[in-house]
């Protein structure tokens, strides 16, 4: 038998109190460590000095998460009206909110405007007309398509206009009384290549130059999200991303360096979250050991689809004898299998009722969990701070 890989959690190591304390009487539960969020955000600020950080709320919109980041002076990237409302409720000024989802109903635009949001991302003429009508005079960033190589979750063709249509859209926006701010793109989430921003930066520089010929003075590049975290495999350091982006901006913009925005989601909250789950059943099927947890694809582990994200998974039970398992969720759905290929090694003595710890789970988990599939409740979230539980 090959030796068991030692699962390493780059996030906060779960202490025994999480497993035995009252916080985890009811599982599954996501524990968010607010101090780790502060550390992650501060590290991003220091590494990307001079870049404005807009936290992508869809990664984890818990009120305490938003309040923690608001207290650090963060700006916020929202995908819909409820997220914008949650930011305002957390004490964020609407001036610090950007509505970056290019897909929105006109009622969403109107709701955003009503709340005071004045910055929208768009990628088509029809949407620009609706923004002009329902959020008159707002600022817009035009989203362009970029290649998604290197991303665990690429965006494909869903968003963005071809770069050679961006100026046409910007002129359209100006004709409709909107303020043209700049260019936006997203290299795909959990992007493993620091060089992935280069194509977008090159396109943006061309768009800035062409827009200037029409008297449109662009100021801002929105670099989107995509910064990765180390789940079970190492990723390049934040410094490598900052250096690559910095060099790209210098190469394509020279001395006319634009204002830059980053919208990190995963990199702010992933390592700050730990899920505690419980083993529902263990079974042997066709020679393989299956472990069924009380959380799966629909309870918050949506990003395990296609095994795109491989969380570090350990058992609370201490037992040196471990072996590979197929990990599955509790629902009656056939797709609710967490990992078939990437088989975590768990104790051979694992039984129903044992706790399992899923590390690095603060991003795209609670916000993705279904409301009642197979009667299961959405993933509950508790936050803890240095000061203690809350
Ligand atoms: C989801 C999203 C982000 C955050 O992406 P991460 O990969 O989590 O950093 C940023 N910007 C936009 C427009 C998004 O849709």
Short mmCIF file of N, CA, C and O in Angstrom, two decimals, residues 182-300:
data_model
loop_
_atom_site.label_atom_id
_atom_site.label_comp_id
_atom_site.label_asym_id
_atom_site.label_seq_id
_atom_site.Cartn_x
_atom_site.Cartn_y
_atom_site.Cartn_z
N UNK A 182 -13.74 52.39 -17.27
CA UNK A 182 -12.64 51.57 -17.73
C UNK A 182 -13.08 50.19 -18.16
O UNK A 182 -14.20 49.98 -18.61
N UNK A 183 -12.16 49.23 -17.97
CA UNK A 183 -12.31 47.89 -18.51
C UNK A 183 -12.20 46.87 -17.38
O UNK A 183 -11.42 47.06 -16.44
N UNK A 184 -12.99 45.81 -17.50
CA UNK A 184 -13.06 44.78 -16.46
C UNK A 184 -12.94 43.40 -17.10
O UNK A 184 -13.35 43.21 -18.24
N UNK A 185 -12.38 42.45 -16.36
CA UNK A 185 -12.39 41.06 -16.82
C UNK A 185 -12.15 40.16 -15.63
O UNK A 185 -11.81 40.62 -14.54
N UNK A 186 -12.34 38.86 -15.83
CA UNK A 186 -12.10 37.88 -14.77
C UNK A 186 -11.40 36.69 -15.41
O UNK A 186 -11.90 36.12 -16.37
N UNK A 187 -10.25 36.32 -14.84
CA UNK A 187 -9.43 35.26 -15.42
C UNK A 187 -9.89 33.86 -15.02
O UNK A 187 -9.25 32.87 -15.35
N UNK A 188 -11.02 33.78 -14.29
CA UNK A 188 -11.49 32.47 -13.82
C UNK A 188 -11.03 32.24 -12.39
O UNK A 188 -9.95 32.68 -12.00
N UNK A 189 -11.86 31.55 -11.62
CA UNK A 189 -11.57 31.42 -10.19
C UNK A 189 -10.52 30.33 -9.94
O UNK A 189 -10.37 29.40 -10.73
N UNK A 190 -9.81 30.47 -8.79
CA UNK A 190 -8.72 29.55 -8.43
C UNK A 190 -7.77 29.44 -9.63
O UNK A 190 -7.53 28.39 -10.18
N UNK A 191 -7.25 30.61 -10.01
CA UNK A 191 -6.38 30.71 -11.19
C UNK A 191 -4.96 30.35 -10.77
O UNK A 191 -4.36 31.01 -9.93
N UNK A 192 -4.41 29.32 -11.39
CA UNK A 192 -3.10 28.81 -10.96
C UNK A 192 -1.93 29.49 -11.66
O UNK A 192 -0.77 29.24 -11.32
N UNK A 193 -2.22 30.35 -12.65
CA UNK A 193 -1.12 30.98 -13.41
C UNK A 193 -1.06 32.49 -13.18
O UNK A 193 -1.96 33.23 -13.59
N UNK A 194 0.02 32.94 -12.54
CA UNK A 194 0.15 34.38 -12.29
C UNK A 194 0.14 35.20 -13.59
O UNK A 194 -0.25 36.37 -13.58
N UNK A 195 0.52 34.59 -14.70
CA UNK A 195 0.56 35.33 -15.97
C UNK A 195 -0.80 35.46 -16.64
O UNK A 195 -0.92 36.07 -17.70
N UNK A 196 -1.85 34.93 -16.01
CA UNK A 196 -3.16 34.88 -16.66
C UNK A 196 -3.77 36.26 -16.91
O UNK A 196 -4.65 36.41 -17.74
N UNK A 197 -3.30 37.29 -16.18
CA UNK A 197 -3.88 38.63 -16.32
C UNK A 197 -3.33 39.39 -17.53
O UNK A 197 -3.86 40.40 -17.94
N UNK A 198 -2.22 38.86 -18.07
CA UNK A 198 -1.49 39.59 -19.12
C UNK A 198 -2.36 39.93 -20.33
O UNK A 198 -2.36 41.06 -20.81
N UNK A 199 -3.12 38.96 -20.82
CA UNK A 199 -3.94 39.19 -22.01
C UNK A 199 -4.94 40.30 -21.77
O UNK A 199 -5.14 41.18 -22.63
N UNK A 200 -5.59 40.28 -20.62
CA UNK A 200 -6.57 41.32 -20.30
C UNK A 200 -5.92 42.69 -20.20
O UNK A 200 -6.48 43.69 -20.67
N UNK A 201 -4.74 42.74 -19.59
CA UNK A 201 -4.05 44.02 -19.44
C UNK A 201 -3.69 44.58 -20.82
O UNK A 201 -3.87 45.77 -21.10
N UNK A 202 -3.20 43.69 -21.69
CA UNK A 202 -2.84 44.13 -23.05
C UNK A 202 -4.07 44.66 -23.78
O UNK A 202 -4.03 45.72 -24.42
N UNK A 203 -5.18 43.95 -23.69
CA UNK A 203 -6.41 44.40 -24.34
C UNK A 203 -6.86 45.73 -23.76
O UNK A 203 -7.27 46.64 -24.48
N UNK A 204 -6.80 45.84 -22.42
CA UNK A 204 -7.24 47.07 -21.77
C UNK A 204 -6.43 48.26 -22.26
O UNK A 204 -6.99 49.33 -22.53
N UNK A 205 -5.12 48.08 -22.40
CA UNK A 205 -4.27 49.19 -22.85
C UNK A 205 -4.68 49.64 -24.25
O UNK A 205 -4.76 50.84 -24.54
N UNK A 206 -4.99 48.69 -25.12
CA UNK A 206 -5.45 49.03 -26.47
C UNK A 206 -6.78 49.77 -26.41
O UNK A 206 -7.00 50.74 -27.15
N UNK A 207 -7.66 49.30 -25.56
CA UNK A 207 -8.98 49.92 -25.44
C UNK A 207 -8.85 51.34 -24.89
O UNK A 207 -9.50 52.27 -25.39
N UNK A 208 -7.97 51.53 -23.90
CA UNK A 208 -7.75 52.87 -23.36
C UNK A 208 -7.29 53.82 -24.48
O UNK A 208 -7.78 54.94 -24.60
N UNK A 209 -6.34 53.32 -25.30
CA UNK A 209 -5.78 54.17 -26.37
C UNK A 209 -6.84 54.50 -27.41
O UNK A 209 -6.96 55.65 -27.85
N UNK A 210 -7.62 53.50 -27.79
CA UNK A 210 -8.64 53.72 -28.82
C UNK A 210 -9.75 54.64 -28.29
O UNK A 210 -10.23 55.53 -29.00
N UNK A 211 -10.13 54.43 -27.03
CA UNK A 211 -11.18 55.27 -26.43
C UNK A 211 -10.73 56.73 -26.39
O UNK A 211 -11.52 57.65 -26.64
N UNK A 212 -9.45 56.94 -26.11
CA UNK A 212 -8.91 58.31 -26.02
C UNK A 212 -9.08 59.02 -27.36
O UNK A 212 -9.33 60.23 -27.41
N UNK A 213 -8.98 58.27 -28.45
CA UNK A 213 -9.15 58.89 -29.77
C UNK A 213 -10.58 59.40 -29.97
O UNK A 213 -10.83 60.27 -30.80
N UNK A 214 -11.51 58.86 -29.19
CA UNK A 214 -12.89 59.36 -29.24
C UNK A 214 -13.17 60.32 -28.09
O UNK A 214 -14.33 60.62 -27.79
N UNK A 215 -12.13 60.73 -27.43
CA UNK A 215 -12.30 61.68 -26.33
C UNK A 215 -12.81 61.06 -25.04
O UNK A 215 -13.30 61.76 -24.16
N UNK A 216 -12.72 59.75 -24.95
CA UNK A 216 -13.14 59.08 -23.71
C UNK A 216 -11.89 58.77 -22.89
O UNK A 216 -11.02 58.01 -23.32
N UNK A 217 -11.82 59.36 -21.72
CA UNK A 217 -10.65 59.22 -20.85
C UNK A 217 -10.90 58.12 -19.84
O UNK A 217 -11.59 58.34 -18.85
N UNK A 218 -10.36 56.95 -20.06
CA UNK A 218 -10.58 55.85 -19.12
C UNK A 218 -9.54 55.92 -18.00
O UNK A 218 -8.40 56.32 -18.24
N UNK A 219 -9.95 55.50 -16.82
CA UNK A 219 -9.04 55.62 -15.67
C UNK A 219 -8.73 54.30 -14.97
O UNK A 219 -7.75 54.19 -14.25
N UNK A 220 -9.59 53.29 -15.18
CA UNK A 220 -9.58 52.15 -14.25
C UNK A 220 -9.52 50.80 -14.96
O UNK A 220 -10.26 50.57 -15.92
N UNK A 221 -8.65 49.92 -14.49
CA UNK A 221 -8.74 48.51 -14.90
C UNK A 221 -9.22 47.70 -13.70
O UNK A 221 -8.69 47.83 -12.60
N UNK A 222 -10.25 46.90 -13.94
CA UNK A 222 -10.80 46.03 -12.91
C UNK A 222 -10.30 44.62 -13.21
O UNK A 222 -10.72 43.99 -14.17
N UNK A 223 -9.37 44.16 -12.38
CA UNK A 223 -8.68 42.89 -12.62
C UNK A 223 -9.48 41.68 -12.16
O UNK A 223 -9.01 40.54 -12.27
N UNK A 224 -10.70 41.91 -11.63
CA UNK A 224 -11.57 40.81 -11.22
C UNK A 224 -11.01 40.03 -10.05
O UNK A 224 -10.24 40.55 -9.23
N UNK A 225 -11.42 38.76 -9.97
CA UNK A 225 -10.93 37.89 -8.89
C UNK A 225 -9.98 36.85 -9.47
O UNK A 225 -9.29 37.12 -10.44
N UNK A 226 -9.96 35.67 -8.85
CA UNK A 226 -9.16 34.59 -9.39
C UNK A 226 -7.97 34.17 -8.55
O UNK A 226 -7.40 33.10 -8.77
N UNK A 227 -7.57 35.01 -7.57
CA UNK A 227 -6.42 34.64 -6.75
C UNK A 227 -6.73 33.33 -6.03
O UNK A 227 -7.78 33.19 -5.41
N UNK A 228 -5.81 32.37 -6.11
CA UNK A 228 -6.11 31.03 -5.59
C UNK A 228 -5.64 30.85 -4.14
O UNK A 228 -4.92 31.68 -3.61
N UNK A 229 -6.09 29.78 -3.54
CA UNK A 229 -5.55 29.38 -2.25
C UNK A 229 -5.08 27.93 -2.37
O UNK A 229 -5.48 27.20 -3.27
N UNK A 230 -4.24 27.53 -1.43
CA UNK A 230 -3.69 26.19 -1.45
C UNK A 230 -4.65 25.26 -0.70
O UNK A 230 -4.79 25.36 0.51
N UNK A 231 -5.33 24.40 -1.44
CA UNK A 231 -6.21 23.43 -0.81
C UNK A 231 -5.40 22.18 -0.45
O UNK A 231 -4.94 22.06 0.68
N UNK A 232 -5.19 21.29 -1.41
CA UNK A 232 -4.34 20.12 -1.13
C UNK A 232 -3.08 20.15 -1.97
O UNK A 232 -2.25 19.26 -1.88
N UNK A 233 -2.94 21.15 -2.83
CA UNK A 233 -1.72 21.29 -3.63
C UNK A 233 -1.27 22.74 -3.53
O UNK A 233 -2.11 23.64 -3.40
N UNK A 234 0.04 22.96 -3.56
CA UNK A 234 0.52 24.34 -3.42
C UNK A 234 0.16 25.19 -4.64
O UNK A 234 0.00 24.67 -5.74
N UNK A 235 0.02 26.48 -4.44
CA UNK A 235 -0.21 27.42 -5.53
C UNK A 235 0.87 28.49 -5.44
O UNK A 235 1.50 28.63 -4.40
N UNK A 236 1.10 29.23 -6.55
CA UNK A 236 2.10 30.30 -6.46
C UNK A 236 1.73 31.30 -5.36
O UNK A 236 0.57 31.42 -4.98
N UNK A 237 2.72 32.03 -4.89
CA UNK A 237 2.48 32.97 -3.79
C UNK A 237 1.75 34.22 -4.30
O UNK A 237 1.78 34.53 -5.49
N UNK A 238 1.12 34.93 -3.39
CA UNK A 238 0.47 36.19 -3.75
C UNK A 238 1.46 37.16 -4.39
O UNK A 238 1.13 37.90 -5.31
N UNK A 239 2.71 37.13 -3.88
CA UNK A 239 3.74 38.03 -4.44
C UNK A 239 3.95 37.75 -5.92
O UNK A 239 4.15 38.67 -6.72
N UNK A 240 3.90 36.47 -6.30
CA UNK A 240 4.10 36.15 -7.72
C UNK A 240 2.97 36.73 -8.58
O UNK A 240 3.22 37.20 -9.69
N UNK A 241 1.76 36.71 -8.04
CA UNK A 241 0.64 37.31 -8.78
C UNK A 241 0.80 38.82 -8.86
O UNK A 241 0.61 39.43 -9.92
N UNK A 242 1.16 39.42 -7.71
CA UNK A 242 1.32 40.88 -7.69
C UNK A 242 2.41 41.32 -8.66
O UNK A 242 2.25 42.29 -9.40
N UNK A 243 3.51 40.56 -8.67
CA UNK A 243 4.63 40.91 -9.57
C UNK A 243 4.20 40.79 -11.03
O UNK A 243 4.50 41.67 -11.85
N UNK A 244 3.52 39.70 -11.37
CA UNK A 244 3.12 39.49 -12.76
C UNK A 244 2.16 40.59 -13.22
O UNK A 244 2.28 41.12 -14.33
N UNK A 245 1.24 40.97 -12.35
CA UNK A 245 0.26 42.00 -12.71
C UNK A 245 0.97 43.36 -12.83
O UNK A 245 0.75 44.13 -13.77
N UNK A 246 1.86 43.61 -11.89
CA UNK A 246 2.62 44.85 -11.90
C UNK A 246 3.44 44.99 -13.18
O UNK A 246 3.43 46.03 -13.84
N UNK A 247 4.12 43.91 -13.54
CA UNK A 247 4.95 43.94 -14.76
C UNK A 247 4.06 44.12 -15.98
O UNK A 247 4.40 44.85 -16.91
N UNK A 248 2.90 43.46 -15.99
CA UNK A 248 1.97 43.59 -17.12
C UNK A 248 1.50 45.03 -17.27
O UNK A 248 1.46 45.57 -18.38
N UNK A 249 1.15 45.66 -16.16
CA UNK A 249 0.68 47.05 -16.22
C UNK A 249 1.80 47.96 -16.72
O UNK A 249 1.57 48.85 -17.54
N UNK A 250 3.01 47.72 -16.24
CA UNK A 250 4.15 48.55 -16.67
C UNK A 250 4.41 48.34 -18.16
O UNK A 250 4.63 49.30 -18.91
N UNK A 251 4.36 47.09 -18.60
CA UNK A 251 4.67 46.78 -20.00
C UNK A 251 3.65 47.43 -20.94
O UNK A 251 3.99 47.98 -21.97
N UNK A 252 2.36 47.36 -20.59
CA UNK A 252 1.34 47.79 -21.54
C UNK A 252 0.86 49.22 -21.33
O UNK A 252 0.35 49.84 -22.26
N UNK A 253 1.03 49.75 -20.13
CA UNK A 253 0.56 51.12 -19.88
C UNK A 253 1.71 52.10 -19.67
O UNK A 253 1.49 53.31 -19.70
N UNK A 254 2.92 51.59 -19.44
CA UNK A 254 4.06 52.48 -19.22
C UNK A 254 3.82 53.42 -18.07
O UNK A 254 3.37 53.01 -17.00
N UNK A 255 4.10 54.70 -18.31
CA UNK A 255 3.97 55.70 -17.24
C UNK A 255 2.50 56.07 -16.99
O UNK A 255 2.17 56.63 -15.95
N UNK A 256 1.62 55.74 -17.95
CA UNK A 256 0.20 56.10 -17.82
C UNK A 256 -0.54 55.02 -17.03
O UNK A 256 -1.56 54.50 -17.48
N UNK A 257 -0.02 54.68 -15.89
CA UNK A 257 -0.58 53.58 -15.12
C UNK A 257 -2.00 53.89 -14.65
O UNK A 257 -2.24 54.91 -14.03
N UNK A 258 -2.95 53.00 -14.96
CA UNK A 258 -4.33 53.27 -14.53
C UNK A 258 -4.54 52.92 -13.05
O UNK A 258 -3.72 52.22 -12.45
N UNK A 259 -5.64 53.40 -12.51
CA UNK A 259 -6.08 52.91 -11.20
C UNK A 259 -6.47 51.44 -11.38
O UNK A 259 -7.06 51.07 -12.41
N UNK A 260 -6.10 50.60 -10.43
CA UNK A 260 -6.42 49.18 -10.54
C UNK A 260 -7.30 48.73 -9.37
O UNK A 260 -7.14 49.18 -8.24
N UNK A 261 -8.26 47.86 -9.72
CA UNK A 261 -9.18 47.27 -8.74
C UNK A 261 -8.98 45.76 -8.78
O UNK A 261 -8.82 45.18 -9.85
N UNK A 262 -8.99 45.12 -7.62
CA UNK A 262 -9.03 43.66 -7.56
C UNK A 262 -10.29 43.27 -6.79
O UNK A 262 -10.69 43.98 -5.87
N UNK A 263 -10.89 42.14 -7.17
CA UNK A 263 -12.11 41.68 -6.50
C UNK A 263 -11.91 40.28 -5.92
O UNK A 263 -12.51 39.31 -6.38
N UNK A 264 -11.04 40.16 -4.93
CA UNK A 264 -10.79 38.82 -4.39
C UNK A 264 -11.97 38.32 -3.57
O UNK A 264 -12.56 39.07 -2.80
N UNK A 265 -12.33 37.08 -3.79
CA UNK A 265 -13.37 36.44 -2.98
C UNK A 265 -12.71 35.29 -2.21
O UNK A 265 -12.47 35.36 -1.01
N UNK A 266 -12.36 34.27 -2.97
CA UNK A 266 -11.75 33.07 -2.41
C UNK A 266 -10.54 33.40 -1.52
O UNK A 266 -10.40 32.85 -0.42
N UNK A 267 -9.67 34.27 -2.02
CA UNK A 267 -8.41 34.54 -1.31
C UNK A 267 -8.64 35.23 0.03
O UNK A 267 -7.75 35.24 0.88
N UNK A 268 -9.81 35.81 0.23
CA UNK A 268 -10.09 36.49 1.50
C UNK A 268 -10.66 35.51 2.54
O UNK A 268 -10.30 35.57 3.71
N UNK A 269 -11.54 34.63 2.09
CA UNK A 269 -12.29 33.84 3.08
C UNK A 269 -12.03 32.33 3.10
O UNK A 269 -12.37 31.67 4.09
N UNK A 270 -11.46 31.78 2.04
CA UNK A 270 -11.36 30.30 1.98
C UNK A 270 -10.64 29.73 3.19
O UNK A 270 -11.17 28.86 3.90
N UNK A 271 -9.43 30.21 3.45
CA UNK A 271 -8.63 29.59 4.52
C UNK A 271 -9.17 29.95 5.91
O UNK A 271 -8.72 29.38 6.90
N UNK A 272 -10.11 30.88 5.96
CA UNK A 272 -10.66 31.28 7.26
C UNK A 272 -11.83 30.40 7.70
O UNK A 272 -12.39 30.61 8.77
N UNK A 273 -12.20 29.42 6.89
CA UNK A 273 -13.38 28.61 7.21
C UNK A 273 -13.06 27.14 7.38
O UNK A 273 -12.24 26.57 6.66
N UNK A 274 -13.72 26.52 8.36
CA UNK A 274 -13.57 25.09 8.61
C UNK A 274 -14.96 24.49 8.73
O UNK A 274 -15.78 25.00 9.50
N UNK A 275 -15.23 23.45 7.97
CA UNK A 275 -16.52 22.77 8.12
C UNK A 275 -16.34 21.54 9.01
O UNK A 275 -15.38 20.77 8.82
N UNK A 276 -17.23 21.40 9.96
CA UNK A 276 -17.27 20.18 10.76
C UNK A 276 -18.49 19.39 10.29
O UNK A 276 -19.61 19.91 10.25
N UNK A 277 -18.25 18.15 9.88
CA UNK A 277 -19.33 17.29 9.40
C UNK A 277 -19.32 15.99 10.21
O UNK A 277 -18.37 15.72 10.95
N UNK A 278 -20.37 15.23 10.05
CA UNK A 278 -20.48 13.96 10.79
C UNK A 278 -20.66 12.81 9.80
O UNK A 278 -21.34 12.95 8.78
N UNK A 279 -20.04 11.69 10.12
CA UNK A 279 -20.20 10.49 9.29
C UNK A 279 -21.60 9.92 9.52
O UNK A 279 -22.00 9.67 10.65
N UNK A 280 -22.33 9.75 8.41
CA UNK A 280 -23.69 9.20 8.49
C UNK A 280 -23.65 7.68 8.37
O UNK A 280 -24.37 6.96 9.05
N UNK A 281 -22.76 7.21 7.50
CA UNK A 281 -22.69 5.78 7.26
C UNK A 281 -21.36 5.43 6.58
O UNK A 281 -20.79 6.26 5.87
N UNK A 282 -20.88 4.22 6.81
CA UNK A 282 -19.71 3.71 6.10
C UNK A 282 -20.14 2.41 5.44
O UNK A 282 -20.82 1.59 6.06
N UNK A 283 -19.80 2.23 4.17
CA UNK A 283 -20.20 1.01 3.47
C UNK A 283 -19.08 0.57 2.53
O UNK A 283 -18.27 1.38 2.10
N UNK A 284 -19.03 -0.70 2.23
CA UNK A 284 -18.08 -1.18 1.23
C UNK A 284 -18.88 -1.55 -0.02
O UNK A 284 -19.85 -2.31 0.05
N UNK A 285 -18.52 -0.92 -1.13
CA UNK A 285 -19.22 -1.18 -2.38
C UNK A 285 -18.20 -1.54 -3.45
O UNK A 285 -17.31 -0.75 -3.73
N UNK A 286 -18.35 -2.71 -4.02
CA UNK A 286 -17.43 -3.20 -5.04
C UNK A 286 -15.97 -2.98 -4.63
O UNK A 286 -15.14 -2.45 -5.38
N UNK A 287 -15.68 -3.35 -3.41
CA UNK A 287 -14.30 -3.34 -2.93
C UNK A 287 -13.80 -1.98 -2.46
O UNK A 287 -12.67 -1.87 -2.00
N UNK A 288 -14.62 -0.95 -2.61
CA UNK A 288 -14.17 0.36 -2.15
C UNK A 288 -14.96 0.79 -0.92
O UNK A 288 -16.15 0.51 -0.81
N UNK A 289 -14.26 1.51 -0.03
CA UNK A 289 -14.91 1.97 1.19
C UNK A 289 -15.57 3.32 0.92
O UNK A 289 -14.90 4.26 0.50
N UNK A 290 -16.86 3.38 1.10
CA UNK A 290 -17.61 4.62 0.91
C UNK A 290 -17.92 5.22 2.28
O UNK A 290 -18.42 4.53 3.16
N UNK A 291 -17.63 6.52 2.40
CA UNK A 291 -17.97 7.23 3.63
C UNK A 291 -18.99 8.30 3.26
O UNK A 291 -18.73 9.15 2.39
N UNK A 292 -20.15 8.22 3.90
CA UNK A 292 -21.22 9.19 3.64
C UNK A 292 -21.24 10.21 4.76
O UNK A 292 -21.33 9.85 5.93
N UNK A 293 -21.11 11.49 4.39
CA UNK A 293 -21.12 12.58 5.37
C UNK A 293 -22.49 13.25 5.41
O UNK A 293 -23.30 13.07 4.49
N UNK A 294 -22.71 14.07 6.43
CA UNK A 294 -23.97 14.83 6.47
C UNK A 294 -23.88 16.13 5.67
O UNK A 294 -24.74 17.00 5.76
N UNK A 295 -22.79 16.28 4.87
CA UNK A 295 -22.69 17.39 3.92
C UNK A 295 -22.21 16.82 2.59
O UNK A 295 -21.44 15.85 2.58
N UNK A 296 -22.70 17.39 1.50
CA UNK A 296 -22.26 16.94 0.19
C UNK A 296 -22.37 18.05 -0.83
O UNK A 296 -22.31 19.23 -0.49
N UNK A 297 -22.57 17.65 -2.07
CA UNK A 297 -22.61 18.58 -3.19
C UNK A 297 -23.65 19.68 -2.99
O UNK A 297 -23.45 20.82 -3.40
N UNK A 298 -24.77 19.34 -2.35
CA UNK A 298 -25.86 20.31 -2.23
C UNK A 298 -25.86 21.04 -0.91
O UNK A 298 -26.54 22.05 -0.76
N UNK A 299 -25.10 20.56 0.05
CA UNK A 299 -25.10 21.18 1.37
C UNK A 299 -23.99 22.21 1.55
O UNK A 299 -23.81 22.75 2.64
N UNK A 300 -23.24 22.47 0.48
CA UNK A 300 -22.19 23.48 0.58
C UNK A 300 -20.92 23.11 -0.17
O UNK A 300 -20.05 23.95 -0.37
#
